[in-house]
PDB file of C-alpha atoms in Angstrom:
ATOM      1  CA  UNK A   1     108.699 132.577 161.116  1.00 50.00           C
ATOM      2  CA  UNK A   2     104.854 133.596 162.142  1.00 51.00           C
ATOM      3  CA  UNK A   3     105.532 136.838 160.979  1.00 51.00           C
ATOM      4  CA  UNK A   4     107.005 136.216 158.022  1.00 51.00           C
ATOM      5  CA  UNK A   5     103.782 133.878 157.077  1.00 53.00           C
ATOM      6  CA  UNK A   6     101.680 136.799 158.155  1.00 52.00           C
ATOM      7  CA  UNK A   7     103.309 139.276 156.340  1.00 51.00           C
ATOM      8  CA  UNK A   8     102.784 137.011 152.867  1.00 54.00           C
ATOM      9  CA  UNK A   9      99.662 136.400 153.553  1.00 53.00           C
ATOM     10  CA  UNK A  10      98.279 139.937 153.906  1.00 47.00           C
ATOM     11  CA  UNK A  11     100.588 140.868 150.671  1.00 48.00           C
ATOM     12  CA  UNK A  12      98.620 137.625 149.019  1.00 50.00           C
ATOM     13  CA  UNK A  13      95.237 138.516 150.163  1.00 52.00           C
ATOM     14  CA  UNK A  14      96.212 142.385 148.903  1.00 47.00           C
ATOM     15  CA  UNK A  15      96.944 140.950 145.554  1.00 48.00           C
ATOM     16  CA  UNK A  16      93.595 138.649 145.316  1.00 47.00           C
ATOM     17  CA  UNK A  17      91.530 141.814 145.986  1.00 40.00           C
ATOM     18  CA  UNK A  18      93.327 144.105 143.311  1.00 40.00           C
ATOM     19  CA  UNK A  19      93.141 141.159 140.510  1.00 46.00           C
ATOM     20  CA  UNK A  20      89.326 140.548 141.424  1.00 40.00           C
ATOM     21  CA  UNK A  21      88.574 144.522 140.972  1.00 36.00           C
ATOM     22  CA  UNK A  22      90.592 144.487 137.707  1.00 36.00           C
ATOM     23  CA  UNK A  23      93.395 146.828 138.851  1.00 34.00           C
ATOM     24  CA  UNK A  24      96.281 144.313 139.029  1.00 34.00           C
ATOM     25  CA  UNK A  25      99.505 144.424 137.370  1.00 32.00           C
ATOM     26  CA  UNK A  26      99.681 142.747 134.089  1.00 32.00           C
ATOM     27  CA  UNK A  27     102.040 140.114 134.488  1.00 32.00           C
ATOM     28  CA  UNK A  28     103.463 140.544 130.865  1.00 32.00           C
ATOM     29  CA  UNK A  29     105.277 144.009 132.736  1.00 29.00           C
ATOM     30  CA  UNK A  30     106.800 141.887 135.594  1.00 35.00           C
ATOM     31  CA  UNK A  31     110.186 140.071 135.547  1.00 39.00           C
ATOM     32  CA  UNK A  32     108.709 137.291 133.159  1.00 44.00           C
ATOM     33  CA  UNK A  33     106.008 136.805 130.576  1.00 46.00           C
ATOM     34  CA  UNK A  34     103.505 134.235 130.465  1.00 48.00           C
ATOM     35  CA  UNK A  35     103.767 132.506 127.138  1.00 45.00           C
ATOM     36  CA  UNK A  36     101.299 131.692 124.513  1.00 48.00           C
ATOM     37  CA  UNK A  37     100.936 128.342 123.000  1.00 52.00           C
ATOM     38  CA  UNK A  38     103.079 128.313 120.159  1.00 59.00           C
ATOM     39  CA  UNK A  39     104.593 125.358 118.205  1.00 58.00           C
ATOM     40  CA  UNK A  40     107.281 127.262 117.678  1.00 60.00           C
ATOM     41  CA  UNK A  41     108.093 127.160 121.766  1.00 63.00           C
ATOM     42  CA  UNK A  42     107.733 123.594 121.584  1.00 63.00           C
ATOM     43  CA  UNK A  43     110.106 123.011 118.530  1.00 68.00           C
ATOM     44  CA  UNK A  44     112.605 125.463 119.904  1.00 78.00           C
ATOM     45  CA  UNK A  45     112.834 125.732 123.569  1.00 87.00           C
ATOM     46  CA  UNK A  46     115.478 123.557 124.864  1.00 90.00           C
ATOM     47  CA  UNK A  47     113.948 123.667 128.212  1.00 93.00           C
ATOM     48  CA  UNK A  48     110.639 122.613 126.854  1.00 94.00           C
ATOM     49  CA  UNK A  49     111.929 120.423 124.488  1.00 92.00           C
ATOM     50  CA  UNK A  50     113.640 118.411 127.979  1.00 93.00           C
ATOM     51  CA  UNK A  51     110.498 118.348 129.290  1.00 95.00           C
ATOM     52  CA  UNK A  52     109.039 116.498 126.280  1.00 94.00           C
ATOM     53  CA  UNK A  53     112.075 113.731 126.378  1.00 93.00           C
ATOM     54  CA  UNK A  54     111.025 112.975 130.320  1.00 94.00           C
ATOM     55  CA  UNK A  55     107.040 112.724 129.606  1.00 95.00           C
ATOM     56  CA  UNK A  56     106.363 112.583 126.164  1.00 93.00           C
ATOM     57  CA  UNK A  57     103.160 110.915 126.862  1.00 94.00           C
ATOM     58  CA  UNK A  58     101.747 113.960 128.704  1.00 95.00           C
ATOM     59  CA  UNK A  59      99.917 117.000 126.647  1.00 94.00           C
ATOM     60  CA  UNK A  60     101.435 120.184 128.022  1.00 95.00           C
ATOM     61  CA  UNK A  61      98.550 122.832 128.289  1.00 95.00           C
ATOM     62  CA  UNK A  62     100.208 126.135 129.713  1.00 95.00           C
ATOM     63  CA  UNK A  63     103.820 126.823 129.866  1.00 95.00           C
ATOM     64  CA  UNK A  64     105.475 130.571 131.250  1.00 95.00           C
ATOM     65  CA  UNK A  65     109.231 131.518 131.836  1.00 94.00           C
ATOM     66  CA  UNK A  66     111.166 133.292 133.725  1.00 95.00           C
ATOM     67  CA  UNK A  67     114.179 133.189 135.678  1.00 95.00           C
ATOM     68  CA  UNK A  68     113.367 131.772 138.812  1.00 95.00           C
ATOM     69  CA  UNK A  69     116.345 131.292 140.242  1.00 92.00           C
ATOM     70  CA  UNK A  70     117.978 134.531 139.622  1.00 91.00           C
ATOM     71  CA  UNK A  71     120.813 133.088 137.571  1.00 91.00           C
ATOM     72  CA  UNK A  72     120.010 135.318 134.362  1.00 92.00           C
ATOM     73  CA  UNK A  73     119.003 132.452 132.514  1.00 92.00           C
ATOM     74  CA  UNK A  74     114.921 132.053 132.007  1.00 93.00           C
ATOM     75  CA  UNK A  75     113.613 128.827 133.637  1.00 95.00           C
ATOM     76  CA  UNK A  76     110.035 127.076 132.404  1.00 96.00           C
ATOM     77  CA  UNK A  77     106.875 126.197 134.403  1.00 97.00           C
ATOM     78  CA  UNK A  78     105.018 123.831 132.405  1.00 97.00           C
ATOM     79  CA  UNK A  79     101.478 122.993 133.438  1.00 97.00           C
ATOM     80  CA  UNK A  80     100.587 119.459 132.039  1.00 97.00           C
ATOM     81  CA  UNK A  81      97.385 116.812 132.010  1.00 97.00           C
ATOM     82  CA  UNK A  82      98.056 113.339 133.292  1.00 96.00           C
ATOM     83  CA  UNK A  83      94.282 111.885 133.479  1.00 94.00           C
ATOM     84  CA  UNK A  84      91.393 113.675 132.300  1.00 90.00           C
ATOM     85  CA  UNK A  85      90.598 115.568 135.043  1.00 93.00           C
ATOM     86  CA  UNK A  86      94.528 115.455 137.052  1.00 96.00           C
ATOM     87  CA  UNK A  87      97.019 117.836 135.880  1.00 97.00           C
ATOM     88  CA  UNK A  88     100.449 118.531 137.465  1.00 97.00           C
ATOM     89  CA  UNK A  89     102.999 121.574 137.127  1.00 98.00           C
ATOM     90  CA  UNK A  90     107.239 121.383 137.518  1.00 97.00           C
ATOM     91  CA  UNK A  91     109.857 123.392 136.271  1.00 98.00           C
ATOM     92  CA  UNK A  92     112.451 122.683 134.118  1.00 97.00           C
ATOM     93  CA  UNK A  93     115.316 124.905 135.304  1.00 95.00           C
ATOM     94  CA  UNK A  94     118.283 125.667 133.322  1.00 87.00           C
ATOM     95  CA  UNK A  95     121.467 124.514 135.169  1.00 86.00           C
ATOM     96  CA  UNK A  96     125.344 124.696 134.000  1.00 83.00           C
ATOM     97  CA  UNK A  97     124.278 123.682 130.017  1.00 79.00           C
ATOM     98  CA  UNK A  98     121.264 121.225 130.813  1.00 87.00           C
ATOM     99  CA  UNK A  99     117.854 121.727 132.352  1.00 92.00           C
ATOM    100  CA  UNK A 100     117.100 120.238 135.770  1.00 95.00           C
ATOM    101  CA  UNK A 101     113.291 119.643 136.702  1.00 96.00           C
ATOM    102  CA  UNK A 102     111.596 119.878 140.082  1.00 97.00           C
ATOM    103  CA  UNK A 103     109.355 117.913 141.783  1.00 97.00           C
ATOM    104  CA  UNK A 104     106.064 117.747 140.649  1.00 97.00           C
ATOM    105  CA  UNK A 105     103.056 119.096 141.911  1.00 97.00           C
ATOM    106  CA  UNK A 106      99.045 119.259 141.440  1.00 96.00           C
ATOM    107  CA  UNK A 107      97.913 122.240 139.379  1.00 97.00           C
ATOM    108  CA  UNK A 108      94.277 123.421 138.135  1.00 97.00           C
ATOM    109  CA  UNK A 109      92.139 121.156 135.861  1.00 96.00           C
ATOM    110  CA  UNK A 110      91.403 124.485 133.879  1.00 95.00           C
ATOM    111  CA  UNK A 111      91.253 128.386 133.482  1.00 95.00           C
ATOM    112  CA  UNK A 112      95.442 127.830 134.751  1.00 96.00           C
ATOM    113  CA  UNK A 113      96.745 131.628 134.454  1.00 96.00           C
ATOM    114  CA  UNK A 114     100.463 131.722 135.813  1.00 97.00           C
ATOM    115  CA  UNK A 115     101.840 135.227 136.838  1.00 96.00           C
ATOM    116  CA  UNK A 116     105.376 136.257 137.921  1.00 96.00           C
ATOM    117  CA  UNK A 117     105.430 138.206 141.231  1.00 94.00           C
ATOM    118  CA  UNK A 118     108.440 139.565 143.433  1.00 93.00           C
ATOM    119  CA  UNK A 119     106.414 139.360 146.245  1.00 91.00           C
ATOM    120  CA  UNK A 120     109.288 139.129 148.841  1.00 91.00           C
ATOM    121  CA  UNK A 121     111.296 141.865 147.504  1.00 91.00           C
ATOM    122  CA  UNK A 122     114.315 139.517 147.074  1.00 92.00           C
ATOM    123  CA  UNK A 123     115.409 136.481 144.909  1.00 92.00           C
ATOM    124  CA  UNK A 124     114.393 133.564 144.466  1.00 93.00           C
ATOM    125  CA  UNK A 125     110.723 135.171 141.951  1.00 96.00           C
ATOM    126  CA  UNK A 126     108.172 133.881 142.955  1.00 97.00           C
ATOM    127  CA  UNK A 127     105.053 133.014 140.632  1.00 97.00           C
ATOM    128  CA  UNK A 128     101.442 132.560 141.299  1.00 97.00           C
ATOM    129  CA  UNK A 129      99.534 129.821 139.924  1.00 97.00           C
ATOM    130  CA  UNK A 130      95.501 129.695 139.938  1.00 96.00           C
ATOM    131  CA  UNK A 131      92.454 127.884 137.863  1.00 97.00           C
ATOM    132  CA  UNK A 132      89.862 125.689 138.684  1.00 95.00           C
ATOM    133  CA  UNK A 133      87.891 122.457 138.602  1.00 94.00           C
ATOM    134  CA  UNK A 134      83.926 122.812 137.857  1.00 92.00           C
ATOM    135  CA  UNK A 135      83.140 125.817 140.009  1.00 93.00           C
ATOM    136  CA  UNK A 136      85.796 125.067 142.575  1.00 94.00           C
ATOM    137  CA  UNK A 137      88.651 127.579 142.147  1.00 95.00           C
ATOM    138  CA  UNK A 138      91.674 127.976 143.559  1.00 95.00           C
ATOM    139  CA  UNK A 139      95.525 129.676 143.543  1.00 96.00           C
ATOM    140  CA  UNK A 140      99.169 129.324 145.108  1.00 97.00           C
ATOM    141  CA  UNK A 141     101.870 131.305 145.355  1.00 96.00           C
ATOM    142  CA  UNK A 142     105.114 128.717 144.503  1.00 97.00           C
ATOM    143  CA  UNK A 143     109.098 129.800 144.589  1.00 96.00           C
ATOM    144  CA  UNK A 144     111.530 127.197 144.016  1.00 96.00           C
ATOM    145  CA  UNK A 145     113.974 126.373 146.619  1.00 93.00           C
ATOM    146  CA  UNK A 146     117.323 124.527 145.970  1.00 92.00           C
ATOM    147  CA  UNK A 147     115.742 122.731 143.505  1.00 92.00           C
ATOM    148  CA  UNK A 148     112.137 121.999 144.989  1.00 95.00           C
ATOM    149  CA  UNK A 149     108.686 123.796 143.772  1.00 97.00           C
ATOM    150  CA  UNK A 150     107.302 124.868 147.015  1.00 95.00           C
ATOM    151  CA  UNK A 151     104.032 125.716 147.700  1.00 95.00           C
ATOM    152  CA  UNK A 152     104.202 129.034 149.871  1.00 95.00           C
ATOM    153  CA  UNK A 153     100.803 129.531 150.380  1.00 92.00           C
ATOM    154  CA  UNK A 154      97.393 128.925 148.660  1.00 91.00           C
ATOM    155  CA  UNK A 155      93.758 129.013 148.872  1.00 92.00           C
ATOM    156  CA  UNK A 156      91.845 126.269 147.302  1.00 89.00           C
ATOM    157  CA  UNK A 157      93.875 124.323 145.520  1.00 87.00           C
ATOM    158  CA  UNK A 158      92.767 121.322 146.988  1.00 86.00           C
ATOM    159  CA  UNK A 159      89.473 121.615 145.291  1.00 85.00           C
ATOM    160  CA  UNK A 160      91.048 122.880 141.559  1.00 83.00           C
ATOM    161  CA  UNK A 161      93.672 120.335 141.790  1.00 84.00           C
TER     162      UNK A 161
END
């Protein structure tokens, strides 16, 4: 298990040093794009459109897709603000005809930039979330297992959180 750990973190610490120097893969030309805010997304997505039934209190402020689970169907990460400075991320997965969210976890205050990576080589995709909070920044790299977001591995998310 050690060395599985190890080998993700070297690939993660590989990919932080190619997306600080510029030269990293735009994630627009990976298995998923990262979507713009669009009204139209919001009227029209059935996946985000579950998301608004279970917290239509809460402002979403960054949303991406992609199929997650490798089922063919594109799931949705939706990054969302619950206080002024708290925001939380889940995805709404889309499951025999009707979307099924995950557990909730913290995500960036602001700058939140989601990216699809294969890191693994193998299914479930996995996606990497970073952003920040004042000058703190941080990222994570989350798959979702059986139904739970997991957090993989991450470096300052703590502080961005």
């Amino acid at each position: 298990m050690k060395k599985k750990n190890y080998k993700l973190a070297v690939l993660l610490i590989g990919w932080v040093v190619i997306s600080l120097t510029g030269c990293a893969q735009d994630s627009k030309s990976v298995q998923g794009d990262e979507i713009e805010y669009s009204p139209a997304v919001l009227s029209e997505n059935e996946l985000m459109q579950q998301f608004i039934v279970n917290h239509p209190d809460k402002p979403v402020l960054k949303y991406a897709q992609a199929d997650l689970d490798n089922d063919g169907v594109n799931d949705l990460i939706v990054i969302y603000a619950i206080a002024r400075d708290k925001n939380m991320m889940s995805v709404l997965l889309y499951k025999e005809s009707k979307a099924e969210e995950t557990n909730s976890v913290p995500a960036p205050v602001s700058d939140q930039m989601i990216q699809f990576r294969n890191i693994d080589d193998r299914p479930p995709l996995e996606f990497i979330v970073q952003g920040r909070k004042g000058a703190k920044v941080g990222y994570a790299i989350f798959r979702v297992e059986k139904g739970i977001l997991t957090d993989l591995f991450g470096e300052g998310m703590d502080d961005c959180c």
